[in-house]
Coordinates of C-alpha atoms in Angstrom, one line a residue:
Chain A
M625 CA 42.8 41.8 41.6
D626 CA 40.8 44.7 42.6
D627 CA 38.6 43.9 45.4
H628 CA 38.2 39.9 46.1
D629 CA 40.0 38.2 48.5
I630 CA 40.6 34.9 45.8
S631 CA 42.7 32.9 49.4
G632 CA 40.9 29.5 49.4
L633 CA 39.1 29.1 46.2
T634 CA 40.9 26.6 44.1
S635 CA 42.3 27.4 40.6
Y636 CA 39.6 27.1 37.8
D637 CA 37.5 30.2 40.4
V638 CA 40.4 31.5 41.0
R639 CA 40.7 31.5 37.1
Y640 CA 37.1 32.8 36.4
T641 CA 37.8 34.8 39.5
L642 CA 40.4 36.7 37.4
S643 CA 38.2 36.4 34.4
P644 CA 38.5 39.7 32.5
D645 CA 34.9 38.1 31.3
R646 CA 34.0 38.4 34.3
P647 CA 31.0 41.1 35.2
K648 CA 32.6 43.7 38.1
T649 CA 29.0 44.4 39.6
F650 CA 26.3 41.7 41.2
K651 CA 23.5 43.1 38.6
G652 CA 26.0 42.3 35.6
Q653 CA 26.7 38.6 37.2
I654 CA 22.4 38.3 37.1
A655 CA 22.0 39.6 33.6
R656 CA 24.7 37.0 32.4
L657 CA 22.8 34.5 33.8
Q658 CA 20.4 35.8 32.0
A659 CA 22.3 35.2 28.6
Q660 CA 22.7 31.6 29.1
R661 CA 18.7 31.1 29.7
D662 CA 18.2 29.4 26.4
T663 CA 20.8 26.2 28.1
I664 CA 18.7 24.7 30.8
P665 CA 16.0 22.4 29.6
T666 CA 12.2 24.0 28.7
G667 CA 10.4 22.5 31.2
W668 CA 13.9 24.0 33.9
L669 CA 12.4 27.7 32.4
S670 CA 9.8 29.1 34.8
I671 CA 12.1 28.3 38.5
F672 CA 15.4 29.0 37.0
D673 CA 12.6 32.7 36.4
R674 CA 11.4 32.9 39.5
A675 CA 15.4 32.1 40.7
M676 CA 16.9 35.2 38.7
H677 CA 13.2 37.6 39.6
K678 CA 13.8 36.6 43.6
L679 CA 17.8 37.2 43.0
R680 CA 17.3 41.2 41.2
G681 CA 14.0 41.7 44.6
V682 CA 17.7 41.6 46.4
D683 CA 19.9 44.6 47.5
C684 CA 22.1 44.6 44.1
L685 CA 24.3 47.2 44.8
K686 CA 25.2 45.6 48.5
R687 CA 26.2 42.3 47.2
D688 CA 28.9 43.4 44.5
G689 CA 31.3 41.3 45.8
T690 CA 29.7 38.2 45.4
L691 CA 30.7 35.9 42.4
L692 CA 28.4 33.2 40.7
D693 CA 29.0 30.5 39.3
E694 CA 28.1 29.0 35.0
I695 CA 24.4 27.4 34.5
Q696 CA 25.3 23.8 35.8
V697 CA 22.5 21.3 34.1
E698 CA 23.7 18.3 34.7
H699 CA 23.0 14.5 37.5
G700 CA 19.7 16.1 36.3
E701 CA 19.9 19.9 39.0
L702 CA 20.2 22.4 38.2
G703 CA 22.5 24.3 39.5
I704 CA 24.8 27.9 39.4
D705 CA 27.0 28.0 41.7
V706 CA 28.4 30.6 44.3
L707 CA 31.9 30.9 44.0
L708 CA 32.7 33.8 46.5
D709 CA 30.1 34.6 49.3
V710 CA 30.2 37.6 50.9
G711 CA 28.7 37.0 54.0
D712 CA 25.1 37.7 53.3
R713 CA 23.2 34.0 53.1
A714 CA 20.1 35.2 50.7
V715 CA 21.9 34.7 48.0
Y716 CA 23.3 31.1 49.4
G717 CA 19.6 30.9 50.1
I718 CA 17.8 31.7 46.6
L719 CA 20.2 29.7 44.4
K720 CA 20.0 26.6 47.0
S721 CA 16.1 26.9 46.5
L722 CA 16.8 26.5 42.6
R723 CA 19.0 23.5 43.0
R724 CA 16.5 21.7 45.3
R725 CA 13.1 22.5 43.7
S726 CA 15.2 21.2 40.2
R727 CA 15.7 17.8 41.3
C728 CA 11.2 17.7 42.2
T729 CA 10.4 19.5 38.4
C730 CA 10.7 17.8 35.1
Q731 CA 13.2 18.9 33.2
D732 CA 10.9 18.8 29.3
C733 CA 6.9 20.0 30.8
G734 CA 7.8 21.6 34.0
R735 CA 5.3 19.1 35.5
G736 CA 5.9 18.9 40.1
I737 CA 6.4 15.6 40.9
G738 CA 6.7 13.3 43.9
A739 CA 8.7 10.6 42.2
A740 CA 11.6 11.8 39.9
Y741 CA 13.6 9.3 37.5
R742 CA 16.9 11.3 38.1
W743 CA 19.1 8.6 38.9
E744 CA 18.0 5.9 36.1
S745 CA 18.4 8.4 33.8
R746 CA 19.7 11.3 34.8
K747 CA 17.2 13.3 34.2
T748 CA 15.3 14.7 36.0
Q749 CA 11.7 13.9 33.9
C750 CA 8.2 13.0 35.0
V751 CA 6.9 9.6 34.2
R752 CA 4.8 10.6 30.8
C753 CA 8.4 12.5 29.6
H754 CA 10.5 9.4 30.3
V755 CA 8.2 7.2 29.0
D756 CA 8.5 9.4 25.7
S757 CA 11.6 10.0 26.2
E758 CA 12.3 6.1 26.2
L759 CA 10.5 5.8 23.3
K760 CA 11.7 7.7 21.1
A761 CA 14.9 7.0 21.6
A762 CA 13.9 2.5 20.8
L763 CA 11.6 4.2 17.7
A764 CA 15.8 5.7 16.8
M765 CA 17.2 2.2 17.1
W766 CA 14.5 0.7 16.1
L767 CA 13.8 2.6 12.6
D768 CA 16.5 4.7 11.8
D769 CA 19.9 3.7 9.0
G770 CA 22.0 5.3 11.0
Y771 CA 24.5 3.1 11.7
S772 CA 24.5 2.9 15.0
S773 CA 21.0 1.5 15.3
R774 CA 22.5 -1.3 12.5
L775 CA 24.5 -1.8 15.2
Y776 CA 22.3 -2.4 18.1
R777 CA 19.6 -4.0 16.0
N778 CA 22.3 -7.0 14.2
R779 CA 23.0 -8.2 18.6
L780 CA 22.2 -11.2 19.3
F781 CA 19.9 -10.7 21.0
V782 CA 17.2 -8.2 23.3
G783 CA 17.1 -8.3 26.8
M784 CA 13.3 -6.9 27.6
D785 CA 14.1 -4.6 30.2
E786 CA 16.3 -2.5 28.0
L787 CA 12.6 -2.3 25.7
P788 CA 10.6 0.2 26.4
A789 CA 6.8 -0.8 28.2
N790 CA 5.3 0.4 25.1
V791 CA 7.1 -1.4 22.4
R792 CA 7.7 -4.5 24.7
L793 CA 3.4 -4.7 24.6
L794 CA 3.9 -5.4 20.9
I795 CA 6.0 -7.9 21.3
N796 CA 4.8 -11.3 19.9
R797 CA 4.5 -12.9 24.1
S798 CA 5.8 -16.4 21.9
K799 CA 8.6 -15.2 20.8
I800 CA 10.3 -13.5 24.4
K801 CA 12.5 -16.5 26.1
K802 CA 13.8 -17.1 29.9
H803 CA 17.1 -17.9 30.8
T804 CA 17.8 -18.3 34.7
V805 CA 21.0 -17.1 36.4
N806 CA 21.9 -20.9 38.4
S807 CA 23.6 -19.3 40.9
T808 CA 21.1 -17.3 42.0
G809 CA 18.5 -17.9 39.9
D810 CA 17.2 -14.7 38.5
E811 CA 15.2 -15.1 35.5
F812 CA 16.7 -12.9 32.4
H813 CA 13.9 -12.9 29.8
Y814 CA 15.6 -11.4 26.2
V815 CA 13.8 -11.2 22.9
E816 CA 15.2 -12.0 19.2
P817 CA 16.6 -8.6 17.2
D818 CA 13.7 -10.8 15.0
A819 CA 11.1 -10.1 17.7
V820 CA 11.3 -6.6 17.9
L821 CA 11.7 -5.9 14.5
A822 CA 8.4 -7.6 13.7
C823 CA 6.8 -4.6 15.2
R824 CA 8.4 -2.4 12.8
E825 CA 4.5 -2.1 11.0
E826 CA 3.4 -0.3 14.3
L827 CA 6.4 1.3 15.6
Q828 CA 6.6 3.2 12.9
V829 CA 3.0 4.1 13.5
I830 CA 4.2 5.2 17.1
R831 CA 6.5 7.9 15.3
R832 CA 3.9 9.2 13.6
Y833 CA 2.2 9.5 16.0
Y834 CA 5.3 11.7 17.0
E835 CA 5.7 13.4 14.9
R836 CA 1.5 15.0 14.2
Q837 CA 1.7 15.2 17.9
Q838 CA 5.1 17.5 18.1
A839 CA 3.7 19.3 14.2
A840 CA 0.6 20.7 16.3
Chain B
M686 CA -2.1 -3.5 15.2
F687 CA -2.8 -2.8 18.2
D688 CA -4.2 -4.8 20.7
D689 CA -6.8 -4.6 22.6
K690 CA -6.8 -6.7 24.7
L691 CA -4.3 -6.2 27.1
T692 CA -3.1 -8.6 29.2
P693 CA 0.1 -8.1 32.0
D694 CA 3.4 -8.1 30.9
P695 CA 4.7 -11.1 33.1
V696 CA 8.1 -8.6 32.5
M697 CA 7.1 -5.7 33.1
L698 CA 5.3 -6.3 35.8
P699 CA 7.6 -5.6 39.2
R700 CA 7.3 -8.1 41.3
G701 CA 6.2 -7.6 45.0
R702 CA 8.5 -6.3 47.0
R703 CA 9.2 -4.3 43.8
A704 CA 6.5 -2.7 43.4
C705 CA 5.5 1.1 43.9
R706 CA 4.1 3.9 42.8
R707 CA 6.1 5.0 40.8
K708 CA 6.0 1.2 38.3
A709 CA 2.6 1.7 38.7
E710 CA 1.8 5.6 37.1
E711 CA 4.6 4.2 34.6
L712 CA 2.2 0.9 33.6
S713 CA -0.8 2.8 33.9
Y714 CA 0.6 5.7 31.5
V715 CA 2.4 2.9 29.8
R716 CA -1.8 1.5 28.6
S717 CA -2.9 4.7 28.2
L718 CA -0.6 5.2 25.5
H719 CA -0.9 1.9 24.5
R720 CA -4.5 2.9 23.5
E721 CA -4.0 6.3 22.5
F722 CA -1.3 4.1 19.1
G723 CA -4.1 1.9 18.1
A724 CA -6.6 4.9 17.9
F725 CA -4.2 6.3 16.2
A726 CA -3.5 4.1 14.0
R727 CA -7.2 3.4 13.2
S728 CA -7.4 7.0 12.1
L729 CA -4.4 6.3 9.6
E730 CA -6.5 3.5 8.4
Q731 CA -10.2 5.6 7.9
D732 CA -7.8 8.1 6.5
A733 CA -6.5 6.3 3.5
V734 CA -10.2 4.4 2.5
S735 CA -11.2 8.1 3.1
E736 CA -9.5 8.4 0.0
T737 CA -11.7 10.8 -2.5
P738 CA -11.0 8.7 -5.7
R739 CA -11.0 10.4 -9.2
L740 CA -12.6 12.0 -11.1
G741 CA -14.7 8.5 -12.7
Q742 CA -12.5 6.0 -11.1
R743 CA -14.8 3.7 -9.1
E744 CA -13.8 1.0 -6.3
L745 CA -13.0 -1.9 -7.2
F746 CA -13.9 -3.4 -3.0
K747 CA -14.6 -2.4 0.1
V748 CA -11.9 -1.7 2.7
S749 CA -13.3 -3.7 5.4
E750 CA -14.5 -6.9 3.4
L751 CA -11.2 -6.8 2.6
R752 CA -9.6 -6.0 6.6
E753 CA -12.3 -8.6 7.7
Q754 CA -10.8 -11.2 4.9
M755 CA -7.1 -10.3 6.5
T756 CA -7.8 -10.8 9.6
W757 CA -9.6 -14.4 9.1
L758 CA -6.6 -15.6 6.5
R759 CA -4.0 -14.4 9.2
E760 CA -5.7 -16.5 11.8
Q761 CA -4.9 -19.1 9.0
S762 CA -2.4 -22.0 7.8
G763 CA -0.7 -23.0 5.2
D764 CA 0.6 -21.7 1.9
N765 CA -1.7 -20.8 0.1
H766 CA -3.3 -18.7 2.8
K767 CA 0.3 -16.3 2.6
A768 CA 0.1 -15.6 0.0
L769 CA -4.1 -15.2 -0.6
L770 CA -2.1 -12.4 2.5
K771 CA 0.2 -11.3 0.3
S772 CA -2.3 -10.2 -2.7
F773 CA -4.1 -8.8 0.1
K774 CA -2.2 -6.4 1.7
K775 CA -0.7 -5.6 -1.9
L776 CA -4.3 -5.0 -2.6
E777 CA -4.9 -3.1 0.3
E778 CA -2.1 -1.2 -0.4
A779 CA -2.8 -0.3 -4.3
G780 CA -6.7 1.2 -2.2
P781 CA -10.0 0.4 -3.8
W782 CA -10.2 2.9 -6.5
R783 CA -9.5 2.1 -10.1
D784 CA -9.8 3.5 -12.9
V785 CA -13.1 2.6 -15.4
A786 CA -12.3 2.7 -19.5
K787 CA -14.2 5.7 -21.1
A788 CA -16.0 5.2 -24.8
P789 CA -13.9 6.3 -27.6
A790 CA -16.1 8.7 -29.9
P791 CA -18.1 5.6 -32.1
E792 CA -16.8 7.2 -35.7
L793 CA -13.6 5.2 -34.5
L794 CA -15.4 1.2 -35.4
D795 CA -16.1 2.8 -38.5
S796 CA -12.3 1.6 -40.2
L797 CA -15.2 -2.1 -38.9
H798 CA -17.9 -1.6 -41.4
Q799 CA -15.3 -1.5 -44.0
D800 CA -12.0 -4.9 -42.4
F801 CA -15.8 -6.7 -41.1
P802 CA -18.9 -6.5 -43.1
N803 CA -20.1 -9.4 -42.3
F804 CA -20.1 -8.2 -38.4
S805 CA -21.5 -4.5 -39.9
A806 CA -25.2 -4.6 -37.6
V807 CA -22.4 -5.0 -34.6
T808 CA -20.2 -2.5 -34.9
T809 CA -23.9 -0.7 -35.2
L810 CA -24.7 -1.8 -31.9
I811 CA -21.6 -1.5 -30.7
Q812 CA -21.4 2.4 -31.3
Q813 CA -24.8 3.0 -30.5
R814 CA -23.9 2.2 -26.9
L815 CA -20.9 4.3 -27.1
T816 CA -23.0 7.3 -27.8
L817 CA -25.2 6.7 -25.1
C818 CA -21.4 6.2 -22.8
R819 CA -20.9 10.0 -24.1
V820 CA -24.1 11.6 -22.3
A821 CA -22.9 10.9 -19.4
P822 CA -20.1 13.1 -17.7
E823 CA -18.1 10.7 -16.8
Q824 CA -18.0 8.9 -19.8
H825 CA -17.5 5.2 -18.8
L826 CA -17.7 2.1 -21.8
Q827 CA -20.3 0.2 -20.6
L828 CA -21.5 -2.9 -23.7
P829 CA -24.3 -4.9 -23.3
P830 CA -22.6 -8.7 -23.5
I831 CA -23.1 -9.6 -27.4
L832 CA -23.3 -13.4 -28.3
L833 CA -21.3 -13.9 -32.3
N834 CA -23.2 -17.9 -33.4
G835 CA -21.9 -18.2 -36.4
D836 CA -20.3 -20.9 -37.9
P837 CA -16.4 -21.4 -37.5
G838 CA -14.0 -18.9 -39.4
A839 CA -16.3 -16.0 -39.7
G840 CA -13.5 -14.1 -38.1
K841 CA -15.3 -13.4 -34.6
T842 CA -11.8 -13.4 -32.9
A843 CA -10.3 -11.5 -35.2
F844 CA -13.3 -9.1 -34.4
A845 CA -13.2 -8.8 -31.4
Q846 CA -9.6 -7.9 -31.1
R847 CA -10.0 -5.5 -32.7
V848 CA -13.0 -3.8 -31.2
A849 CA -10.5 -3.9 -28.2
S850 CA -8.4 -2.4 -29.9
I851 CA -10.1 0.7 -31.1
L852 CA -11.1 0.8 -27.6
G853 CA -8.6 0.6 -25.8
V854 CA -9.0 -2.0 -23.2
R855 CA -7.6 -5.0 -21.7
F856 CA -8.2 -8.1 -25.0
E857 CA -9.3 -11.8 -22.5
K858 CA -9.6 -14.6 -24.3
V859 CA -10.7 -17.4 -22.1
D860 CA -12.4 -21.4 -24.2
L861 CA -15.6 -22.4 -22.4
S862 CA -15.1 -25.9 -23.9
S863 CA -12.5 -26.8 -21.9
T864 CA -13.6 -28.7 -18.8
H865 CA -12.1 -26.5 -16.6
A866 CA -13.1 -23.4 -17.9
A867 CA -15.0 -22.3 -14.5
F868 CA -12.0 -23.1 -12.2
A869 CA -10.0 -20.9 -14.7
L870 CA -12.7 -17.8 -14.9
T871 CA -13.5 -17.2 -10.7
G872 CA -10.4 -19.6 -9.1
L873 CA -11.0 -22.2 -7.0
E874 CA -11.2 -23.2 -3.7
S875 CA -9.6 -22.4 -0.6
G876 CA -9.7 -25.6 0.9
Y877 CA -8.1 -27.1 -2.3
S878 CA -4.4 -26.7 -2.1
S879 CA -4.2 -26.0 -5.7
S880 CA -6.7 -23.2 -4.9
H881 CA -6.6 -20.5 -7.8
P882 CA -7.7 -17.2 -8.1
G883 CA -10.1 -16.8 -11.7
R884 CA -8.9 -15.0 -14.2
I885 CA -12.0 -12.3 -13.8
W886 CA -10.1 -11.5 -10.7
H887 CA -6.0 -11.4 -12.4
S888 CA -8.0 -9.1 -14.3
L889 CA -9.6 -6.4 -12.6
Q890 CA -5.6 -6.6 -10.6
Q891 CA -4.5 -3.9 -13.4
G892 CA -5.4 -0.8 -13.0
S893 CA -8.5 -0.2 -15.2
L894 CA -12.0 -1.7 -13.8
S895 CA -12.6 -2.1 -18.0
A896 CA -11.6 -5.1 -20.4
L897 CA -12.8 -6.9 -23.2
W898 CA -13.9 -10.9 -22.7
L899 CA -14.3 -12.8 -25.5
L900 CA -15.8 -16.3 -24.6
D901 CA -15.3 -18.7 -26.9
E902 CA -17.7 -21.3 -27.6
L903 CA -20.4 -21.0 -25.2
D904 CA -22.1 -22.7 -26.8
K905 CA -19.6 -25.6 -25.1
T906 CA -20.0 -24.6 -22.1
S907 CA -23.6 -26.7 -21.1
E908 CA -22.2 -29.4 -21.2
S909 CA -19.2 -29.6 -19.4
R910 CA -20.0 -31.0 -15.8
D911 CA -19.2 -27.9 -12.9
G912 CA -22.5 -26.8 -13.6
G913 CA -22.8 -25.3 -17.0
S914 CA -23.1 -22.0 -17.1
Q915 CA -24.0 -21.3 -14.0
Y916 CA -20.6 -18.8 -12.9
L917 CA -21.7 -16.5 -16.2
L918 CA -24.6 -15.3 -15.5
S919 CA -23.7 -13.7 -12.7
L920 CA -21.0 -12.0 -13.9
L921 CA -23.6 -11.5 -17.0
E922 CA -26.0 -9.2 -14.7
P923 CA -24.9 -6.0 -14.4
V924 CA -26.0 -5.6 -9.8
S925 CA -24.8 -8.8 -9.8
A926 CA -20.8 -8.9 -11.1
S927 CA -20.9 -5.3 -9.6
R928 CA -20.7 -7.9 -6.3
F929 CA -18.5 -10.6 -8.1
T930 CA -16.9 -12.8 -5.5
D931 CA -14.6 -15.5 -6.8
N932 CA -14.2 -18.6 -5.1
C933 CA -10.3 -18.8 -3.9
T934 CA -10.7 -14.8 -2.9
Q935 CA -14.6 -14.2 -1.3
L936 CA -13.4 -11.5 -1.9
P937 CA -16.2 -9.3 -3.2
V938 CA -15.0 -6.7 -6.5
N939 CA -16.5 -5.2 -9.3
A940 CA -16.6 -6.6 -12.3
A941 CA -19.3 -4.9 -13.7
H942 CA -17.5 -3.2 -16.4
L943 CA -16.1 -5.8 -18.3
C944 CA -17.8 -6.2 -21.4
Y945 CA -17.5 -9.4 -23.0
L946 CA -17.5 -10.6 -26.8
A947 CA -19.3 -14.7 -27.0
T948 CA -19.1 -17.0 -29.6
S949 CA -20.5 -20.3 -30.2
N950 CA -21.9 -22.7 -33.6
D951 CA -24.8 -23.5 -32.4
I952 CA -27.5 -20.6 -30.3
D953 CA -29.2 -23.7 -29.5
R954 CA -27.9 -25.5 -27.3
I955 CA -27.3 -22.4 -25.2
D956 CA -29.7 -22.8 -22.1
S957 CA -31.8 -19.4 -22.6
P958 CA -31.1 -17.9 -19.0
L959 CA -27.8 -17.5 -20.2
R960 CA -28.9 -16.6 -24.0
S961 CA -31.0 -13.8 -22.5
R962 CA -28.3 -12.5 -21.4
F963 CA -26.9 -11.0 -25.1
E964 CA -27.0 -8.9 -27.6
V965 CA -27.6 -12.3 -30.6
F966 CA -26.2 -11.6 -34.4
E967 CA -26.5 -14.1 -37.0
I968 CA -23.3 -14.0 -38.1
H969 CA -22.4 -15.1 -42.1
A970 CA -19.3 -15.9 -43.8
P971 CA -18.9 -12.6 -46.0
T972 CA -19.9 -12.4 -48.9
E973 CA -17.8 -12.7 -52.4
E974 CA -18.4 -8.7 -52.7
Q975 CA -17.9 -8.6 -49.1
M976 CA -14.5 -10.7 -49.1
C977 CA -13.1 -8.7 -51.2
A978 CA -12.8 -5.9 -47.9
V979 CA -12.3 -8.3 -46.0
V980 CA -8.9 -9.9 -47.7
R981 CA -7.4 -6.7 -48.4
S982 CA -8.0 -6.5 -44.5
I983 CA -6.1 -9.5 -43.6
Y984 CA -3.3 -8.4 -46.0
R985 CA -2.6 -5.4 -43.9
D986 CA -3.1 -6.9 -40.3
I987 CA -1.2 -9.6 -41.5
R988 CA 2.2 -6.9 -42.8
K989 CA 1.2 -4.5 -40.2
T990 CA 1.8 -8.2 -37.5
E991 CA 4.5 -9.9 -38.9
T992 CA 7.5 -9.4 -39.4
W993 CA 8.5 -10.1 -42.3
A994 CA 5.8 -8.7 -43.9
A995 CA 7.4 -5.5 -44.8
Y996 CA 9.7 -7.0 -47.7
F997 CA 6.1 -7.0 -49.6
S998 CA 4.5 -5.0 -51.2
D999 CA 1.4 -2.9 -49.8
V1000 CA -0.9 -3.4 -52.5
L1001 CA -2.9 -6.6 -53.4
D1002 CA -3.3 -7.9 -56.7
V1003 CA -6.7 -7.4 -57.2
D1004 CA -5.6 -11.5 -60.1
V1005 CA -5.6 -12.0 -55.8
I1006 CA -8.1 -10.7 -54.0
D1007 CA -9.8 -12.3 -57.8
E1008 CA -8.5 -15.7 -56.3
L1009 CA -9.7 -15.5 -52.7
R1010 CA -12.5 -13.8 -51.9
R1011 CA -14.2 -17.5 -53.0
S1012 CA -12.6 -18.6 -49.1
S1013 CA -13.4 -17.9 -45.3
P1014 CA -12.0 -15.2 -43.2
R1015 CA -9.5 -17.5 -41.3
Q1016 CA -8.0 -19.9 -45.2
V1017 CA -7.5 -16.6 -46.2
R1018 CA -5.3 -15.8 -44.0
R1019 CA -2.9 -19.1 -44.0
L1020 CA -3.6 -19.1 -47.9
L1021 CA -2.1 -15.3 -47.7
I1022 CA 1.0 -16.5 -45.3
N1023 CA 2.0 -19.8 -47.5
G1024 CA 1.0 -17.5 -50.4
C1025 CA 4.5 -14.6 -49.6
A1026 CA 6.1 -17.6 -48.5
K1027 CA 6.4 -19.0 -52.4
A1028 CA 6.9 -15.6 -53.8
A1029 CA 10.1 -15.2 -50.8
T1030 CA 11.1 -17.8 -51.8
E1031 CA 10.7 -17.6 -56.0
G1032 CA 12.7 -14.3 -55.0
R1033 CA 9.5 -11.6 -55.4
I1034 CA 8.2 -9.3 -53.5
A1035 CA 4.8 -9.0 -54.8
L1036 CA 1.8 -12.1 -54.9
M1037 CA 0.5 -13.7 -58.3
P1038 CA -2.9 -15.7 -58.2
G1039 CA -0.4 -18.7 -58.3
D1040 CA 0.4 -18.4 -54.5
V1041 CA -1.9 -17.9 -53.4
A1042 CA -4.4 -20.8 -56.0
V1043 CA -5.7 -23.3 -53.9
G1044 CA -8.1 -26.9 -56.0
R1045 CA -11.0 -27.4 -55.3
D1046 CA -14.4 -27.0 -56.2
R1047 CA -15.3 -24.1 -56.4
G1048 CA -19.5 -23.7 -56.4
T1049 CA -21.4 -21.0 -57.7
K1050 CA -23.1 -19.7 -54.0
T1051 CA -22.0 -16.1 -53.3
T1052 CA -22.7 -17.6 -49.9
R1053 CA -21.5 -20.6 -48.1
K1054 CA -20.7 -22.9 -45.2
I1055 CA -17.5 -22.7 -43.8
G1056 CA -16.0 -25.0 -40.7
F1057 CA -16.8 -28.3 -39.9
L1058 CA -19.9 -28.7 -40.1

């Protein structure tokens, strides 16, 4: 099929390479990536746009043999793989730079960050977005009335490390219990779900805070 | 709600070996967020407080004072404190604004002149005050405390009930001759295990701030042990009534829109400070001429209130009225019911003079003393 040497490609690559949807030109491939822009988290849009700008800047006509993969958002990274490289390292360098920059850019707010939460939550977030998203998830668990939320609330105990820091601050200290593992001596702090539900009023205020912020 | 004085959480603080910049940054952000939530909660409370009242509404209590009381109650133990806190929460949810009854048209009270001819002076005063209330744009009902002094059985309670129904306000009656009338009205201190808010407090928890209170046997109050009638003085003075404090709840509430109608048999036994707060009226038993209208009014009332009364004819025979005109209003009601019972037994739907006849010495006086003399 056409001008591409497909030796050394995986079966997936071959399928993609042979796909009739694949744009034949390098310029077409960039346009195709641009059309997938909506799938990218908001915070990464700026670095993606910058990468696209750089890709358009290279001599597109000489790179028609280069095959670019789909946009990948996984493991806290934004990446575009080069499936078939014609030997020019410029494109490869731009895409590598995009992946590297995505590792230290908050995918929610776009703020450049030093210490990311990539490996814990499989998301690259700054401290603020991480705290906010954990808190919002906890609000859904403790306030919503869905099946999974009810199941979550019906447990015998909740580990303190499962709760976001802001919820921990609301819990009455006398309700926090401690268990020490005999073999290791590690301490495990936990509360009964009722202790968290006692803060329902405060959790509802937090929810209203976020709702108002979103509306603003 | 969101405590400002945060102490370090032993669970969330990283231990020395785990301490890192990220955790410190997170902790700092968490705390700033916590403070923001606190400020937001306070702004929500402020929003709730600053809700504008509807036209004609008045403030029952100050929200800040309610919150102070709630904070204090949260620190207390005991079932009565918990129950009080619960009722305070309901009060907070309902908000501080309450309706005040509007003064009805004075003409509505015209029927009282006919049905209660011996209360004509009182009716006229109430009509004049209603006219005055209706001059203001909000037309709030405001009546002065009225004292009806007279012999028992003159129809004082029936008159008060009729006035309340015409004014369209709640009617509450309290017997002041009872030893515990003070506790019943103004509540029992929360220090006692049996503490409870008084009836004034409960009356103000309804949708409207207006109610007509019948203070029965006011002259017997001074004889009771618990400080006599001192607690009534503040209730009857509009300025102090607007900050009335129940002994149990200790929350100042606005009781200035309550109307009072008091009854007594001997005005000389009422303390002068208390007496001076009332518009005093001497109520005499109706004359024989007036009694005709009173008998008809009582019969109408019986037909309205008693379920069995529809069985009987709606007009009372002149001879029956003539038979009853020398009795007191209280006796008339009893005689009419007894007469109806007798007529029903004999299968009649109309009363005969013999049904209501009583064996007694009929005096020649047109007015006479009635009651327990």
